[in-house]
Coordinates of C-alpha atoms and ligand atoms in Angstrom, one line a residue:
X1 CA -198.5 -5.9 -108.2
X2 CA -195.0 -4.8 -108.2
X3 CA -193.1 -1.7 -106.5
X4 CA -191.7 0.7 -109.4
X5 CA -189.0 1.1 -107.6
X6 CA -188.2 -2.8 -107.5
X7 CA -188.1 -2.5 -110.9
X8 CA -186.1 -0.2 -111.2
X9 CA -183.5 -1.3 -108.8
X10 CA -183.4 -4.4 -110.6
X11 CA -182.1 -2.6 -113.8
X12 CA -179.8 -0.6 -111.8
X13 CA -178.3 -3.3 -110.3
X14 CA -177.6 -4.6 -113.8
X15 CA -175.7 -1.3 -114.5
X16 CA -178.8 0.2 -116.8
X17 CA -180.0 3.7 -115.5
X18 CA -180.3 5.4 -118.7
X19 CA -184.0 5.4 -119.8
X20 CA -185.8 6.4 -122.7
X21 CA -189.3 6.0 -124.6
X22 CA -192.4 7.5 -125.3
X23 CA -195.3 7.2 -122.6
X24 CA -197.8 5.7 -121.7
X25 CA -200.4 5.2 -119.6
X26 CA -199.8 1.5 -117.8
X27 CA -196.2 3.0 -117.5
X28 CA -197.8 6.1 -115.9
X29 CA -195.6 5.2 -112.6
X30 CA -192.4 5.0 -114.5
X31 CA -192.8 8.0 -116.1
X32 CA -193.5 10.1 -112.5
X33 CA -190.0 7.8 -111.1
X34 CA -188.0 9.1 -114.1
X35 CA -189.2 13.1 -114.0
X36 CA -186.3 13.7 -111.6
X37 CA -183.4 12.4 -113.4
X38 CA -181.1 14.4 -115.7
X39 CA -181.4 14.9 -119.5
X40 CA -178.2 12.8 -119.3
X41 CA -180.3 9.5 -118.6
X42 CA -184.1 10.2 -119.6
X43 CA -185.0 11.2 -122.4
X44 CA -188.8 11.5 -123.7
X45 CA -188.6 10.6 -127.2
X46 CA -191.4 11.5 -129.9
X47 CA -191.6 7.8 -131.2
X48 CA -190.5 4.4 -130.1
X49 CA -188.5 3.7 -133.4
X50 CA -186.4 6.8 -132.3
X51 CA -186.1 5.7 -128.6
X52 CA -184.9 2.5 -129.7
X53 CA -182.0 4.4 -131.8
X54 CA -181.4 6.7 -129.3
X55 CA -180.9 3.3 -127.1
X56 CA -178.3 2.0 -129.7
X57 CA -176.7 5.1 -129.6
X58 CA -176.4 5.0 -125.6
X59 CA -175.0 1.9 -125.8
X60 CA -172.2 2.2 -128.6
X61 CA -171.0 5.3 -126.3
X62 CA -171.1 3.7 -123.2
X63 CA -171.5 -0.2 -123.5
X64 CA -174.6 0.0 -121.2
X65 CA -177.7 -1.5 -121.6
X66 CA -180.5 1.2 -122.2
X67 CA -183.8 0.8 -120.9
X68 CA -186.8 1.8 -123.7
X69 CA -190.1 2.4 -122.5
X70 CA -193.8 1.8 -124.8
X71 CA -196.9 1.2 -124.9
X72 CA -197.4 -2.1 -126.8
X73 CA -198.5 0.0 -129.6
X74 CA -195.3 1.9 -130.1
X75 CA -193.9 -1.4 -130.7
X76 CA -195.0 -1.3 -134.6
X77 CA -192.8 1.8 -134.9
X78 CA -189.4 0.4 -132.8
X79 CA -189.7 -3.0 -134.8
X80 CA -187.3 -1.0 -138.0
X81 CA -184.3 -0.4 -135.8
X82 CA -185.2 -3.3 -133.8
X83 CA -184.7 -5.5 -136.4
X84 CA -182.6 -3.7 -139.0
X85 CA -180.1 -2.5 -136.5
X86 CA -180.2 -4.2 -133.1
X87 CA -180.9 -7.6 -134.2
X88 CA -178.3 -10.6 -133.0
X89 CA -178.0 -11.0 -136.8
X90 CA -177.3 -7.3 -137.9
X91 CA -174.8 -5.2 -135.0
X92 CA -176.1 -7.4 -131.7
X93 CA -177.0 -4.6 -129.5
X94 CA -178.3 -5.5 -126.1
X95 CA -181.9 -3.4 -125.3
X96 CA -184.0 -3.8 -122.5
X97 CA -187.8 -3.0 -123.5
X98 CA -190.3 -2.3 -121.1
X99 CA -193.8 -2.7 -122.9
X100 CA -197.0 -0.9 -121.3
X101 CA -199.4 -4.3 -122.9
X102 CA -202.7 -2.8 -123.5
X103 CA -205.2 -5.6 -124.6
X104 CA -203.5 -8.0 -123.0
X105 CA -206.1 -11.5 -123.0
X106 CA -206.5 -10.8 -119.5
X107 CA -207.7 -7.4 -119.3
X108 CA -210.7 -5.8 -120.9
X109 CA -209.6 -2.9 -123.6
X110 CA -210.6 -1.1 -126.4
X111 CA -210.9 -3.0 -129.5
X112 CA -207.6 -1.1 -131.3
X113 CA -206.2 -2.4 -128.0
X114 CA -207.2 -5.8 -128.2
X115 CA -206.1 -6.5 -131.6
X116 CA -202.4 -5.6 -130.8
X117 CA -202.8 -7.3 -127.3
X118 CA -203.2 -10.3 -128.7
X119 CA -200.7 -10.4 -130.8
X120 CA -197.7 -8.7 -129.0
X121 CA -196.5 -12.2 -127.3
X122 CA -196.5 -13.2 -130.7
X123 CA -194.6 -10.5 -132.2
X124 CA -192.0 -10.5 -129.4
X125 CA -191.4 -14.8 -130.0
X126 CA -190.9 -13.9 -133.7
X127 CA -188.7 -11.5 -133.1
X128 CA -186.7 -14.0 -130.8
X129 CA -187.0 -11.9 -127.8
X130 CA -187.3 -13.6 -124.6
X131 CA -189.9 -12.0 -122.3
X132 CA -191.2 -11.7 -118.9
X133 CA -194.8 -10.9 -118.0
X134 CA -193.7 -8.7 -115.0
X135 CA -197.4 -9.4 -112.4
X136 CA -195.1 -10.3 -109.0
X137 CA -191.6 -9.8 -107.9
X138 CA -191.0 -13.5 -108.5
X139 CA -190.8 -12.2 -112.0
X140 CA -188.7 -9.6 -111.5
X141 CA -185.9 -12.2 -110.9
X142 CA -186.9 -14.2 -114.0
X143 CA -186.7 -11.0 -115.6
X144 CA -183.1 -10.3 -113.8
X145 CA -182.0 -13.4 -115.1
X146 CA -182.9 -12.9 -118.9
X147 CA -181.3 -8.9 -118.4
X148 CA -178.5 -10.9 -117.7
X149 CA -178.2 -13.5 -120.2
X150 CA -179.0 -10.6 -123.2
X151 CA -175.8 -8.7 -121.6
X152 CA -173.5 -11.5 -122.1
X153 CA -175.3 -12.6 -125.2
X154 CA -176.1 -9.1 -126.7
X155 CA -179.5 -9.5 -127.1
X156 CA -182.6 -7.8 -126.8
X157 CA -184.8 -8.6 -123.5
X158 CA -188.4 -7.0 -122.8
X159 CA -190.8 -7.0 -120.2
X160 CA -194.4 -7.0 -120.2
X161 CA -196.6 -5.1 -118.1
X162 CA -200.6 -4.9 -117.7
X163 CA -202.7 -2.3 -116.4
X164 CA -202.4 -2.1 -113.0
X165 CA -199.2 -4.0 -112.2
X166 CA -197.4 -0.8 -111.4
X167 CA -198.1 0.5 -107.9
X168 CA -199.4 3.8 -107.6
X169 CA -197.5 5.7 -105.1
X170 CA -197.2 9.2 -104.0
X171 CA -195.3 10.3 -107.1
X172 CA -197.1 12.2 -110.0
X173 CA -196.4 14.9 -112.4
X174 CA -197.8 18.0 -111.1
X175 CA -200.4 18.4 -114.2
X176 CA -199.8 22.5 -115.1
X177 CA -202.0 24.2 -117.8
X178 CA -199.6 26.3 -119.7
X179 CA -202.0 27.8 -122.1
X180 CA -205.8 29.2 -121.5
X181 CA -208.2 28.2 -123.9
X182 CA -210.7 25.4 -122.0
X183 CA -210.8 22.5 -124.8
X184 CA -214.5 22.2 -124.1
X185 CA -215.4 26.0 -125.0
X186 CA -213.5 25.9 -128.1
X187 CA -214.8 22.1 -129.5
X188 CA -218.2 23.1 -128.7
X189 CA -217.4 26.7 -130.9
X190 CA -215.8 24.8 -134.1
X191 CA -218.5 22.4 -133.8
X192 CA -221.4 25.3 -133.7
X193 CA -218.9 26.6 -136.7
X194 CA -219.0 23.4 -139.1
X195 CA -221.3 23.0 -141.8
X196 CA -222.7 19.3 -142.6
X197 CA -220.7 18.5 -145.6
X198 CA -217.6 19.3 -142.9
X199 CA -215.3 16.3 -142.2
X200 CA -212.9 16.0 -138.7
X201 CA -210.3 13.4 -138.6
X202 CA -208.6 14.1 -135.1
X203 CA -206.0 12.5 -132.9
X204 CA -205.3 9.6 -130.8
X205 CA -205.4 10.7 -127.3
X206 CA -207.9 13.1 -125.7
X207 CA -209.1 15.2 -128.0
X208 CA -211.2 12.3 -130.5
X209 CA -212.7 11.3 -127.2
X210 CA -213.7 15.1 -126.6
X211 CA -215.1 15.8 -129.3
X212 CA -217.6 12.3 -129.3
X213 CA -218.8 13.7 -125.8
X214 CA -219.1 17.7 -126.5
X215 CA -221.4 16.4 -129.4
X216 CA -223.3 14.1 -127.8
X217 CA -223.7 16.9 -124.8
X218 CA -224.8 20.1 -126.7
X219 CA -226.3 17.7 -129.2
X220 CA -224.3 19.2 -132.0
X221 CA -224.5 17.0 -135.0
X222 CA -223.4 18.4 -137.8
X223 CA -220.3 17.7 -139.7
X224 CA -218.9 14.4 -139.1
X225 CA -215.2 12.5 -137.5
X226 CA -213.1 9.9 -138.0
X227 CA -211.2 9.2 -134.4
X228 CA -208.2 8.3 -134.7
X229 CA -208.0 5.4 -132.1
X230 CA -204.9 4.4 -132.7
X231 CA -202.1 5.2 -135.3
X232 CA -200.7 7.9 -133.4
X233 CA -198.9 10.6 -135.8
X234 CA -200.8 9.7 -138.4
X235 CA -203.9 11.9 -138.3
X236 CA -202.7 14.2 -140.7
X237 CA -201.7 12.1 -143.5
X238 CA -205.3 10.4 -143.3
X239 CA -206.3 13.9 -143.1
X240 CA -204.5 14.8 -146.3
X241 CA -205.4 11.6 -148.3
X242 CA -209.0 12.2 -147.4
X243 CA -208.6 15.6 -148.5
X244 CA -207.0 15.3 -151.5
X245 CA -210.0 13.4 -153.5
X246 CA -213.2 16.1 -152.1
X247 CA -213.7 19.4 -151.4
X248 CA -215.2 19.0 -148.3
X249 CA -213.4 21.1 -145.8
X250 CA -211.2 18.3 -144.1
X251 CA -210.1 19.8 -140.3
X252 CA -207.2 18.0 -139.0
X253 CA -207.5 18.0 -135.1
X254 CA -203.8 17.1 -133.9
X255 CA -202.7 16.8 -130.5
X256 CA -199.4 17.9 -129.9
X257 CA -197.7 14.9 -128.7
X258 CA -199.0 13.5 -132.0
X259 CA -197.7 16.2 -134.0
X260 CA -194.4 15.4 -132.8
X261 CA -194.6 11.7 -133.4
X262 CA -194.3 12.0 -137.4
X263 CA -193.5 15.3 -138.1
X264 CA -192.3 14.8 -141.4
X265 CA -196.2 14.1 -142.4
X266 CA -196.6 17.8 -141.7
X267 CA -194.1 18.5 -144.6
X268 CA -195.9 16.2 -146.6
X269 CA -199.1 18.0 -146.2
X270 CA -197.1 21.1 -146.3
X271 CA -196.2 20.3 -150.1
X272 CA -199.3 18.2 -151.2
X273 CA -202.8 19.8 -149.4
X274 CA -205.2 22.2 -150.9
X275 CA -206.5 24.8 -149.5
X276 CA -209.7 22.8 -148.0
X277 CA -206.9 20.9 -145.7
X278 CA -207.3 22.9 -142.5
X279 CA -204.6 22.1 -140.2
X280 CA -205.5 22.8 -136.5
X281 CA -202.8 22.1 -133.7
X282 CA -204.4 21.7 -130.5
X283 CA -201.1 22.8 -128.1
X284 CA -201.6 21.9 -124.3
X285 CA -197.8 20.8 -124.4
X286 CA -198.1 17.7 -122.8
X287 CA -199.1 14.1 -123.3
X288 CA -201.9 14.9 -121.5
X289 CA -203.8 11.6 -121.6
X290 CA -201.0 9.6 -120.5
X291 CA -200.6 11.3 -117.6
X292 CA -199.0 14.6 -118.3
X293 CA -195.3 14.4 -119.8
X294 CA -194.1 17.2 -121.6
X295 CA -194.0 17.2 -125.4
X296 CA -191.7 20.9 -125.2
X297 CA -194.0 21.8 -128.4
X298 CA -193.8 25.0 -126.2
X299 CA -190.3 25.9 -127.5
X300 CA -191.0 25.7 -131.1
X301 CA -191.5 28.6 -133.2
X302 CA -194.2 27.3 -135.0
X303 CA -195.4 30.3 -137.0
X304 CA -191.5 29.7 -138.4
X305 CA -192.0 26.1 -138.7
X306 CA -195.2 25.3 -140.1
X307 CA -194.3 28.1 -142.9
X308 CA -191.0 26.4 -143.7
X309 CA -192.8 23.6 -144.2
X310 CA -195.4 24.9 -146.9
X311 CA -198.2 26.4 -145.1
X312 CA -198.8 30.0 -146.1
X313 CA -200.4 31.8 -143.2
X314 CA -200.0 31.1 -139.5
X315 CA -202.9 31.4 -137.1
X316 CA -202.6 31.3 -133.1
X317 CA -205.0 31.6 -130.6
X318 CA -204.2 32.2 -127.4
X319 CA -207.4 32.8 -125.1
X320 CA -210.8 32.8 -125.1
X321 CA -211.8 36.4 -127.2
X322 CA -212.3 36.6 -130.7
X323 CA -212.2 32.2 -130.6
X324 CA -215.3 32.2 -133.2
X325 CA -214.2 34.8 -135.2
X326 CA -210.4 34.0 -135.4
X327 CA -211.6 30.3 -136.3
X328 CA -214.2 31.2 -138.7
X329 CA -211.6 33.3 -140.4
X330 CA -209.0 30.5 -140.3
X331 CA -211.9 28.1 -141.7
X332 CA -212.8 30.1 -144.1
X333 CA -209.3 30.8 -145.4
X334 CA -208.5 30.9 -148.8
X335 CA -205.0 29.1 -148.8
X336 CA -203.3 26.1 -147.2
X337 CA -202.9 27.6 -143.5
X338 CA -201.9 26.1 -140.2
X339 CA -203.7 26.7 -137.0
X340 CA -202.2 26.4 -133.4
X341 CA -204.7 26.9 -130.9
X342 CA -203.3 27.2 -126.9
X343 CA -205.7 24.9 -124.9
X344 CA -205.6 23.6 -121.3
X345 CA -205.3 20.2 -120.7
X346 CA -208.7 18.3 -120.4
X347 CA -210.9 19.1 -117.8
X348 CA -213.7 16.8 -118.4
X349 CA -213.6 13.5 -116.3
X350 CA -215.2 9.9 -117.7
X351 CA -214.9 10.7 -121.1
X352 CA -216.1 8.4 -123.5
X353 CA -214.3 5.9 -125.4
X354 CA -215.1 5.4 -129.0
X355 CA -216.6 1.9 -130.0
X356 CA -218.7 0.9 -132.6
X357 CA -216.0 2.0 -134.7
X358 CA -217.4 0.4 -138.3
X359 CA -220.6 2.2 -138.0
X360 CA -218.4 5.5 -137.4
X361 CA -216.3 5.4 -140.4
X362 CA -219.3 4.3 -142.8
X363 CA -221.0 7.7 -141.0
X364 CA -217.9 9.8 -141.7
X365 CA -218.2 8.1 -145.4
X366 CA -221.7 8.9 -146.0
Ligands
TPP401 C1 -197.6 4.6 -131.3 C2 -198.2 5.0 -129.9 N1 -197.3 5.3 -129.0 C3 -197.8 5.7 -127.8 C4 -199.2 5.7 -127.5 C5 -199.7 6.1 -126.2 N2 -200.3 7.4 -126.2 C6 -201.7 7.6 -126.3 S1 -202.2 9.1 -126.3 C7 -200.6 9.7 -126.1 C8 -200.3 11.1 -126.0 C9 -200.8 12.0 -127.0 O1 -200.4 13.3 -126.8 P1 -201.1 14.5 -127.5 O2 -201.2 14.2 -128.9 O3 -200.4 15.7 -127.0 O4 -202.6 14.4 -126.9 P2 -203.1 14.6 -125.4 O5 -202.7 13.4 -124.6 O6 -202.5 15.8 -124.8 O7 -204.6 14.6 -125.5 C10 -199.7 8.6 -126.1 C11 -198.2 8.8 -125.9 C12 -200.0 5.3 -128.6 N3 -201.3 5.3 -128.5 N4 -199.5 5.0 -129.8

């Protein structure tokens, strides 16, 4: 196990305090270190390929090396600018990556999780990115070494780090609910709502693993889900493409930390759904499952927004009265509308984890 803040001072002492990335939960302790410091040098960014350019840019303006935090997964979306911009053999632009490694061979995971475990080593070697697997402070100076050699070399450098490396400490991110609706109540009311030809492709995060256990609890089987286990930011577009070939009513359930991630799929949707596309933005403004960072969904205007973007009425709802007949109304709309409902962040503990994941999409294909 390793101190965060050993970590940390090892990066400042190689003149890199300016941090940005998108979070996750091994990196749960980095995120409560960085809540403090100015929008000058954190920055939450809504993917890692855009953390990695907002890096770049740091570092053309100031000719320090950024620090870019991500879950392993993330690192699918930073590989474009990493290799198409920072890359020794395109502008050589020195990036330190710290890498939340979910699935690593060690550690038992979900299966999405194991797949890229297994692989990220891998991807990193290709890359030509020289690691350290951060379990001890003994690798911290390994790690201080390579930080060094990419600053005179201008190369990328990353760390790895499992579950349960990071110390927990007294730090947190005070959790606040800034909206009422309890997720429970209103999952248990659309799924009381849905008929069975009804299909739900929801997000990465907590809400897929809400909606398995509200089911399974009040024994509500009809209609069926695809979770999205992984592939953040894309639940609407498999939404849409789903949508597009059926009539089935197709209910997007989004999270808003994965609305943000590829937003331009909204627009996409926006110009290409029909009417059975039902869009529903679950709004707790946080990365709730990760351990509570802000999204700032909260400043959006997104009656404004979502009708820019195609979508012809705009629903919100914002507590508990009138939930079933506001939704059924929504549900039962007869255009392409968009739906932000104002939930709490979850209050159910031990939730499930989807597994048997071939036997739920042949389900959700029957
Ligand atoms: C590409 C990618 N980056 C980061 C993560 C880590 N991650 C899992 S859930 C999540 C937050 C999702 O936020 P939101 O959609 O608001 O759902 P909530 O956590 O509030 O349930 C993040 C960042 C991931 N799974 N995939």
């Amino acid at each position: 196990m390793i101190k965060i803040s050993s970590l940390i001072s090892v990066l400042k002492k190689n003149n890199s305090n300016f941090f940005t990335g998108v979070p996750d939960s091994v990196l749960k302790e980095l995120s409560f270190e960085l809540q403090s410091k100015s929008k000058k040098s954190h920055i939450i960014a809504s993917n890692e390929g855009s953390a990695v350019s907002i890096g770049i840019g740091h570092y053309l303006s100031t000719k320090k090396i950024p620090c870019i935090y991500m879950q392993n997964s993330g690192l699918s979306n930073a590989l474009n600018p990493l290799i198409s911009i920072a890359h020794p053999k395109v502008y050589a632009i020195p990036l330190i990556l710290i890498i939340g490694w979910r699935g690593s061979p060690k550690i038992k995971d979900e299966p999405q999780h194991n797949v890229k475990g297994k692989i990220t080593e891998k991807l990193l070697k290709l890359l030509n990115i020289k690691y350290t697997i951060i379990r001890n402070n003994k690798d911290l100076k390994k790690f201080d070494k390579q930080i060094k050699n990419a600053k005179k070399n201008k190369v990328i450098v990353a760390c790895l780090i499992e579950q349960g490396t990071l110390e927990k400490n007294n730090k947190k991110i005070n959790k606040k609910d800034f909206f009422k609706i309890d997720k429970e109540n209103f999952f248990k009311t659309l799924l009381e709502i849905l008929d069975n030809k009804s299909k739900i492709v929801s997000s990465t995060g907590y809400n897929s693993r809400e909606i398995m256990y509200i089911r399974n609890k009040y024994q509500l089987k009809k209609s069926k889900d695809f979770y999205m286990v992984g592939g953040m930011g894309h639940t609407s577009s498999v939404a849409l493409g789903y949508s597009l070939s059926t009539n089935k009513k197709t209910i997007c359930i989004d999270g808003d930390g994965s609305f943000l991630m590829h937003l331009g799929s909204i627009k996409t949707a926006g110009n290409f759904a029909n009417k059975n596309f039902k869009y529903i933005l679950l709004n707790n403004n946080t990365h709730d499952s990760v351990g509570g960072q802000s999204t700032y969904v909260k400043n959006i205007d997104l009656e404004k927004l979502s009708k820019s973007l195609g979508f012809k009425k705009f629903y919100s709802i914002k507590d508990n009265k009138n939930l079933r007949k506001s939704l059924k109304k929504f549900l039962s709309g007869n255009s392409l509308n968009f739906l932000e409902v104002k939930v709490t962040n979850s209050k159910i503990k031990n939730l499930p984890r989807p597994e048997n994941l071939i036997y739920i999409k042949n389900e959700f294909m029957k």
